[in-house]
C-alpha cells in the first residue's frame, strides 16, 4: 500500500532509476516495481547492474530477458552497468544530468 500511495501521489516522483541484477531474470518484486513505474506514466530508466560478472556472450541474452520479463517498451532505456569496471556510468550520469538540468 505504501508503494501504491507513493506512485499515485502526483508530485512525489519525477524520474525513477530501477536497479536490477544483470546476471539473473528479474524477480517478482522487480516485475511489480516495473509495473508501478509503467502504470504511473512517469519517466524511468532500468539499470542492469553487475555486468562485470557476465561473460560477453551472456550480456545480450540477459538484457533481452530483462526487457521481456519486465515488459519494457522500446522507449524505456535499459542500461547495462558495472560499478567495478565503470561500464554504463557515463550514460547514467548523462541521463540524470539531462533530466535534472
Coordinates of N, CA, C and O in Angstrom, one line a residue:
X1 N 0.8 -1.2 0.0 CA 0.0 0.0 0.0 C 0.9 1.3 0.0 O 0.5 2.3 -0.6
X2 N 2.0 1.2 0.7 CA 2.9 2.3 0.8 C 3.4 2.7 -0.6 O 3.4 3.9 -1.0
X3 N 3.8 1.7 -1.4 CA 4.3 1.9 -2.8 C 3.2 2.5 -3.7 O 3.4 3.4 -4.5
X4 N 2.0 1.9 -3.5 CA 0.9 2.4 -4.3 C 0.6 3.9 -4.0 O 0.4 4.6 -5.0
X5 N 0.6 4.2 -2.8 CA 0.4 5.6 -2.4 C 1.5 6.5 -3.0 O 1.2 7.6 -3.5
X6 N 2.7 6.1 -2.9 CA 3.9 6.8 -3.3 C 3.8 7.1 -4.8 O 3.9 8.2 -5.3
X7 N 3.5 6.1 -5.6 CA 3.4 6.2 -7.0 C 2.1 7.0 -7.5 O 2.1 7.6 -8.5
X8 N 1.1 6.9 -6.7 CA -0.1 7.7 -7.0 C 0.0 9.2 -6.7 O -0.7 9.9 -7.3
X9 N 0.8 9.5 -5.8 CA 0.9 11.0 -5.4 C 1.5 11.7 -6.6 O 2.5 11.3 -7.2
X10 N 0.9 12.8 -7.0 CA 1.3 13.5 -8.3 C 2.7 14.1 -8.2 O 3.4 14.2 -9.2
X11 N 3.2 14.6 -7.1 CA 4.4 15.3 -7.0 C 5.6 14.6 -6.4 O 6.7 15.2 -6.2
X12 N 5.4 13.3 -6.0 CA 6.5 12.6 -5.3 C 7.6 12.1 -6.2 O 8.7 12.1 -5.8
X13 N 7.2 11.7 -7.3 CA 8.2 11.1 -8.2 C 8.3 11.8 -9.5 O 7.2 11.9 -10.2
X14 N 9.4 12.3 -9.9 CA 9.6 12.9 -11.2 C 10.4 12.1 -12.2 O 10.2 12.2 -13.4
X15 N 11.3 11.3 -11.7 CA 12.1 10.4 -12.5 C 12.6 9.2 -11.7 O 13.0 9.4 -10.5
X16 N 12.5 8.0 -12.2 CA 12.9 6.9 -11.4 C 14.1 6.1 -12.1 O 14.3 6.1 -13.3
X17 N 14.9 5.5 -11.2 CA 16.0 4.7 -11.6 C 15.7 3.3 -11.0 O 15.7 3.2 -9.7
X18 N 15.5 2.3 -11.8 CA 15.2 1.0 -11.2 C 16.5 0.1 -11.5 O 17.0 0.0 -12.6
X19 N 17.0 -0.5 -10.4 CA 18.2 -1.3 -10.5 C 17.7 -2.8 -10.5 O 16.9 -3.2 -9.7
X20 N 18.3 -3.5 -11.4 CA 18.1 -5.0 -11.5 C 19.5 -5.7 -11.6 O 20.4 -5.0 -12.0
X21 N 19.5 -6.9 -11.3 CA 20.8 -7.7 -11.4 C 20.8 -8.3 -12.8 O 20.0 -9.1 -13.2
X22 N 21.9 -7.9 -13.5 CA 22.0 -8.4 -14.9 C 22.3 -9.9 -15.0 O 22.1 -10.4 -16.1
X23 N 22.7 -10.5 -14.0 CA 23.0 -11.9 -14.0 C 21.8 -12.8 -14.0 O 21.9 -14.0 -14.3
X24 N 20.7 -12.3 -13.5 CA 19.5 -13.2 -13.3 C 18.3 -12.6 -13.9 O 18.2 -11.4 -14.2
X25 N 17.3 -13.4 -14.1 CA 16.0 -13.0 -14.6 C 15.4 -12.1 -13.5 O 15.7 -12.3 -12.3
X26 N 14.6 -11.0 -13.9 CA 14.0 -10.2 -12.9 C 13.1 -11.0 -11.9 O 12.5 -12.0 -12.3
X27 N 13.1 -10.6 -10.6 CA 12.4 -11.2 -9.6 C 10.9 -10.8 -9.7 O 10.6 -9.8 -10.4
X28 N 10.1 -11.4 -8.9 CA 8.6 -11.0 -8.9 C 8.6 -9.5 -8.4 O 7.7 -8.8 -8.9
X29 N 9.4 -9.2 -7.4 CA 9.4 -7.8 -6.9 C 9.9 -6.8 -8.0 O 9.4 -5.7 -8.1
X30 N 10.8 -7.2 -8.8 CA 11.2 -6.4 -10.0 C 10.1 -6.1 -10.9 O 9.9 -5.0 -11.4
X31 N 9.3 -7.2 -11.2 CA 8.2 -7.0 -12.1 C 7.1 -6.1 -11.5 O 6.6 -5.2 -12.2
X32 N 6.9 -6.2 -10.2 CA 5.9 -5.3 -9.5 C 6.4 -3.9 -9.6 O 5.6 -3.0 -9.9
X33 N 7.7 -3.6 -9.4 CA 8.2 -2.3 -9.4 C 8.1 -1.7 -10.8 O 7.7 -0.6 -11.0
X34 N 8.5 -2.5 -11.8 CA 8.4 -2.0 -13.2 C 7.0 -1.7 -13.6 O 6.7 -0.7 -14.2
X35 N 6.0 -2.5 -13.1 CA 4.6 -2.2 -13.3 C 4.2 -0.9 -12.7 O 3.4 -0.2 -13.3
X36 N 4.7 -0.6 -11.5 CA 4.3 0.6 -10.8 C 4.8 1.8 -11.7 O 4.1 2.8 -11.9
X37 N 6.1 1.7 -12.2 CA 6.6 2.8 -13.0 C 5.8 2.9 -14.3 O 5.4 4.0 -14.7
X38 N 5.5 1.8 -15.0 CA 4.8 1.8 -16.2 C 3.4 2.4 -16.0 O 3.0 3.2 -16.9
X39 N 2.7 2.0 -15.0 CA 1.4 2.4 -14.8 C 1.3 3.9 -14.3 O 0.3 4.6 -14.6
X40 N 2.4 4.4 -13.7 CA 2.4 5.8 -13.3 C 2.5 6.7 -14.4 O 2.1 7.9 -14.3
X41 N 3.1 6.2 -15.5 CA 3.4 7.1 -16.7 C 4.6 8.1 -16.5 O 4.8 8.9 -17.3
X42 N 5.2 7.9 -15.3 CA 6.4 8.8 -15.0 C 7.7 8.2 -15.6 O 7.8 7.0 -15.7
X43 N 8.6 9.1 -16.1 CA 9.8 8.5 -16.8 C 10.7 7.8 -15.8 O 10.8 8.1 -14.6
X44 N 11.3 6.7 -16.3 CA 12.2 6.0 -15.6 C 13.2 5.2 -16.5 O 13.0 5.1 -17.7
X45 N 14.3 4.8 -15.9 CA 15.3 4.0 -16.6 C 15.6 2.8 -15.8 O 15.5 2.8 -14.6
X46 N 15.9 1.7 -16.5 CA 16.3 0.4 -15.8 C 17.8 0.3 -16.0 O 18.3 0.3 -17.1
X47 N 18.5 0.1 -14.8 CA 19.9 -0.1 -14.8 C 20.2 -1.5 -14.5 O 19.9 -2.0 -13.4
X48 N 20.8 -2.3 -15.4 CA 21.2 -3.7 -15.2 C 22.6 -3.7 -14.6 O 23.6 -3.6 -15.3
X49 N 22.7 -3.9 -13.3 CA 23.9 -3.9 -12.5 C 24.6 -5.2 -12.6 O 24.1 -6.2 -12.9
X50 N 25.9 -5.2 -12.2 CA 26.8 -6.4 -12.1 C 27.1 -7.0 -13.5 O 27.3 -8.2 -13.6
X51 N 27.2 -6.1 -14.4 CA 27.5 -6.5 -15.8 C 28.9 -7.2 -15.9 O 29.1 -8.1 -16.6
X52 N 29.8 -6.8 -15.0 CA 31.2 -7.4 -15.0 C 31.2 -8.9 -14.6 O 32.1 -9.6 -14.8
X53 N 30.1 -9.4 -14.0 CA 30.0 -10.8 -13.6 C 29.6 -11.7 -14.7 O 29.5 -12.9 -14.6
X54 N 29.2 -11.1 -15.9 CA 28.7 -11.9 -17.0 C 29.8 -12.0 -18.1 O 30.7 -11.2 -18.3
X55 N 29.8 -13.2 -18.8 CA 30.6 -13.3 -20.0 C 30.0 -12.5 -21.1 O 28.8 -12.2 -21.1
X56 N 30.9 -12.0 -22.0 CA 30.4 -11.2 -23.1 C 29.2 -11.8 -23.9 O 28.3 -11.1 -24.3
X57 N 29.3 -13.1 -24.0 CA 28.2 -13.8 -24.7 C 26.9 -13.9 -24.0 O 25.9 -14.2 -24.6
X58 N 26.9 -13.6 -22.7 CA 25.7 -13.6 -21.9 C 25.0 -12.3 -21.8 O 23.8 -12.2 -21.4
X59 N 25.7 -11.2 -22.1 CA 25.1 -9.9 -21.9 C 23.9 -9.6 -22.7 O 22.8 -9.3 -22.2
X60 N 23.9 -9.8 -24.1 CA 22.7 -9.5 -24.9 C 21.5 -10.4 -24.5 O 20.4 -9.9 -24.4
X61 N 21.7 -11.7 -24.4 CA 20.5 -12.5 -24.0 C 20.0 -12.1 -22.6 O 18.7 -12.1 -22.4
X62 N 20.8 -11.8 -21.7 CA 20.3 -11.4 -20.3 C 19.6 -10.1 -20.4 O 18.5 -9.9 -19.7
X63 N 20.1 -9.1 -21.2 CA 19.4 -7.9 -21.3 C 18.0 -8.1 -22.0 O 17.0 -7.4 -21.6
X64 N 18.0 -8.9 -23.0 CA 16.7 -9.2 -23.7 C 15.7 -9.9 -22.7 O 14.6 -9.5 -22.8
X65 N 16.2 -10.8 -21.9 CA 15.4 -11.4 -20.9 C 14.8 -10.4 -19.9 O 13.6 -10.5 -19.6
X66 N 15.6 -9.5 -19.5 CA 15.2 -8.5 -18.5 C 14.1 -7.6 -19.2 O 13.0 -7.4 -18.6
X67 N 14.3 -7.2 -20.4 CA 13.3 -6.4 -21.1 C 12.0 -7.1 -21.3 O 10.9 -6.6 -21.1
X68 N 12.1 -8.4 -21.7 CA 10.9 -9.3 -21.9 C 10.2 -9.5 -20.6 O 8.9 -9.3 -20.5
X69 N 10.9 -9.9 -19.5 CA 10.2 -10.2 -18.3 C 9.5 -9.0 -17.7 O 8.4 -9.1 -17.2
X70 N 10.2 -7.9 -17.8 CA 9.6 -6.6 -17.2 C 8.6 -6.0 -18.2 O 8.0 -5.0 -17.8
X71 N 8.5 -6.5 -19.4 CA 7.6 -6.0 -20.4 C 7.9 -4.5 -20.7 O 7.0 -3.7 -20.7
X72 N 9.2 -4.2 -20.9 CA 9.6 -2.8 -21.1 C 9.4 -2.4 -22.6 O 9.9 -3.1 -23.5
X73 N 8.6 -1.3 -22.8 CA 8.5 -0.8 -24.2 C 9.9 -0.3 -24.6 O 10.8 0.0 -23.8
X74 N 10.1 -0.3 -25.9 CA 11.4 0.2 -26.5 C 11.8 1.6 -26.0 O 13.0 1.9 -26.0
X75 N 10.8 2.4 -25.7 CA 11.1 3.8 -25.2 C 11.8 3.8 -23.9 O 12.4 4.8 -23.5
X76 N 11.7 2.7 -23.1 CA 12.3 2.7 -21.8 C 13.7 2.2 -21.9 O 14.0 1.2 -22.5
X77 N 14.7 3.0 -21.4 CA 16.1 2.7 -21.6 C 16.5 1.6 -20.6 O 16.1 1.7 -19.4
X78 N 17.2 0.7 -21.1 CA 17.8 -0.4 -20.3 C 19.3 -0.2 -20.4 O 19.9 -0.5 -21.5
X79 N 20.0 0.2 -19.3 CA 21.4 0.5 -19.4 C 22.2 -0.6 -18.7 O 22.1 -0.8 -17.5
X80 N 23.1 -1.3 -19.4 CA 24.0 -2.2 -18.8 C 25.0 -1.5 -18.0 O 25.6 -0.5 -18.5
X81 N 25.3 -1.9 -16.8 CA 26.1 -1.2 -15.8 C 27.0 -2.1 -15.0 O 26.7 -3.1 -14.6
X82 N 28.3 -1.6 -14.8 CA 29.2 -2.2 -13.9 C 29.9 -1.2 -13.0 O 30.6 -0.4 -13.5
X83 N 29.6 -1.2 -11.8 CA 30.3 -0.3 -10.8 C 31.7 -0.6 -10.8 O 32.6 0.3 -10.6
X84 N 32.1 -1.8 -10.9 CA 33.5 -2.2 -10.8 C 34.3 -1.7 -12.0 O 35.4 -1.2 -11.8
X85 N 33.8 -1.9 -13.2 CA 34.6 -1.5 -14.4 C 34.2 -0.1 -14.9 O 34.9 0.4 -15.8
X86 N 33.1 0.4 -14.4 CA 32.6 1.7 -14.9 C 31.8 1.7 -16.1 O 31.4 2.8 -16.6
X87 N 31.5 0.5 -16.6 CA 30.6 0.5 -17.8 C 29.2 1.1 -17.5 O 28.6 0.8 -16.5
X88 N 28.7 1.9 -18.4 CA 27.4 2.5 -18.2 C 27.4 3.7 -17.3 O 26.4 4.4 -17.3
X89 N 28.5 4.0 -16.6 CA 28.5 5.1 -15.7 C 28.2 6.4 -16.4 O 27.4 7.3 -16.0
X90 N 28.9 6.7 -17.5 CA 28.8 7.9 -18.3 C 27.4 8.1 -18.8 O 26.8 9.2 -18.7
X91 N 26.8 7.0 -19.3 CA 25.4 7.1 -19.8 C 24.4 7.4 -18.7 O 23.5 8.2 -18.9
X92 N 24.6 6.8 -17.5 CA 23.6 7.0 -16.4 C 23.8 8.5 -15.9 O 22.8 9.2 -15.8
X93 N 25.0 8.9 -15.7 CA 25.2 10.3 -15.3 C 24.7 11.3 -16.3 O 24.2 12.3 -15.9
X94 N 25.0 11.0 -17.6 CA 24.5 12.0 -18.6 C 23.0 12.0 -18.6 O 22.4 13.1 -18.7
X95 N 22.3 10.9 -18.5 CA 20.9 10.9 -18.5 C 20.3 11.6 -17.3 O 19.4 12.4 -17.4
X96 N 20.9 11.4 -16.1 CA 20.4 12.1 -14.9 C 20.7 13.6 -15.0 O 19.8 14.4 -14.6
X97 N 21.8 14.0 -15.5 CA 22.1 15.4 -15.6 C 21.2 16.1 -16.6 O 20.8 17.2 -16.4
X98 N 20.8 15.4 -17.7 CA 19.9 16.0 -18.7 C 18.5 16.1 -18.1 O 17.9 17.1 -18.3
X99 N 18.1 15.1 -17.3 CA 16.8 15.2 -16.7 C 16.6 16.3 -15.7 O 15.6 16.9 -15.5
X100 N 17.7 16.4 -14.8 CA 17.6 17.3 -13.7 C 18.2 18.7 -14.0 O 18.2 19.5 -13.1
X101 N 18.7 18.9 -15.2 CA 19.2 20.2 -15.5 C 18.2 21.3 -15.6 O 17.1 21.1 -15.9

